[in-house]
Amino acid sequence: MGLLDGKKAIILGASSGIGWAIAERFAEHGAELIIAARRQE
């Protein structure tokens, strides 16, 4: 069971850098994510 199970998050700027790292960590801890970025990569 993750620390963020059942939580939802919107992360902007998730194509690289801090946004990407935050998205990875939130997902590892069980959060449901909506991510947005300018690049599709």
mmCIF file of C-alpha atoms in Angstrom:
data_model
loop_
_atom_site.group_PDB
_atom_site.id
_atom_site.type_symbol
_atom_site.label_atom_id
_atom_site.label_comp_id
_atom_site.label_asym_id
_atom_site.label_seq_id
_atom_site.Cartn_x
_atom_site.Cartn_y
_atom_site.Cartn_z
ATOM 1 C CA MET A 1 0.000 0.000 0.000
ATOM 2 C CA GLY A 2 1.446 3.331 -1.087
ATOM 3 C CA LEU A 3 1.410 6.638 0.710
ATOM 4 C CA LEU A 4 -0.736 8.140 -2.055
ATOM 5 C CA ASP A 5 -3.195 5.288 -2.692
ATOM 6 C CA GLY A 6 -6.582 6.700 -3.628
ATOM 7 C CA LYS A 7 -5.183 10.188 -4.235
ATOM 8 C CA LYS A 8 -5.359 12.018 -7.554
ATOM 9 C CA ALA A 9 -2.824 14.529 -8.854
ATOM 10 C CA ILE A 10 -2.424 16.798 -11.872
ATOM 11 C CA ILE A 11 1.205 17.385 -12.784
ATOM 12 C CA LEU A 12 2.175 20.030 -15.333
ATOM 13 C CA GLY A 13 5.536 20.103 -17.082
ATOM 14 C CA ALA A 14 5.934 16.348 -16.781
ATOM 15 C CA SER A 15 7.985 15.761 -19.946
ATOM 16 C CA SER A 16 11.309 16.208 -18.134
ATOM 17 C CA GLY A 17 13.114 17.483 -15.083
ATOM 18 C CA ILE A 18 11.339 18.029 -11.797
ATOM 19 C CA GLY A 19 7.876 17.458 -13.283
ATOM 20 C CA TRP A 20 8.929 14.030 -14.605
ATOM 21 C CA ALA A 21 10.574 13.073 -11.306
ATOM 22 C CA ILE A 22 7.489 14.078 -9.313
ATOM 23 C CA ALA A 23 5.225 12.094 -11.654
ATOM 24 C CA GLU A 24 7.421 9.005 -11.240
ATOM 25 C CA ARG A 25 7.450 9.255 -7.446
ATOM 26 C CA PHE A 26 3.726 9.883 -7.152
ATOM 27 C CA ALA A 27 3.020 6.874 -9.394
ATOM 28 C CA GLU A 28 5.392 4.688 -7.354
ATOM 29 C CA HIS A 29 3.392 5.595 -4.252
ATOM 30 C CA GLY A 30 0.034 4.746 -5.821
ATOM 31 C CA ALA A 31 -1.386 8.077 -6.979
ATOM 32 C CA GLU A 32 -3.648 8.329 -10.020
ATOM 33 C CA LEU A 33 -2.096 10.903 -12.344
ATOM 34 C CA ILE A 34 -3.062 13.326 -15.046
ATOM 35 C CA ILE A 35 0.122 14.649 -16.592
ATOM 36 C CA ALA A 36 0.568 17.445 -19.121
ATOM 37 C CA ALA A 37 3.574 18.570 -21.101
ATOM 38 C CA ARG A 38 4.447 20.508 -24.225
ATOM 39 C CA ARG A 39 6.450 17.603 -25.680
ATOM 40 C CA GLN A 40 4.899 14.190 -26.413
ATOM 41 C CA GLU A 41 8.065 12.277 -25.505
#
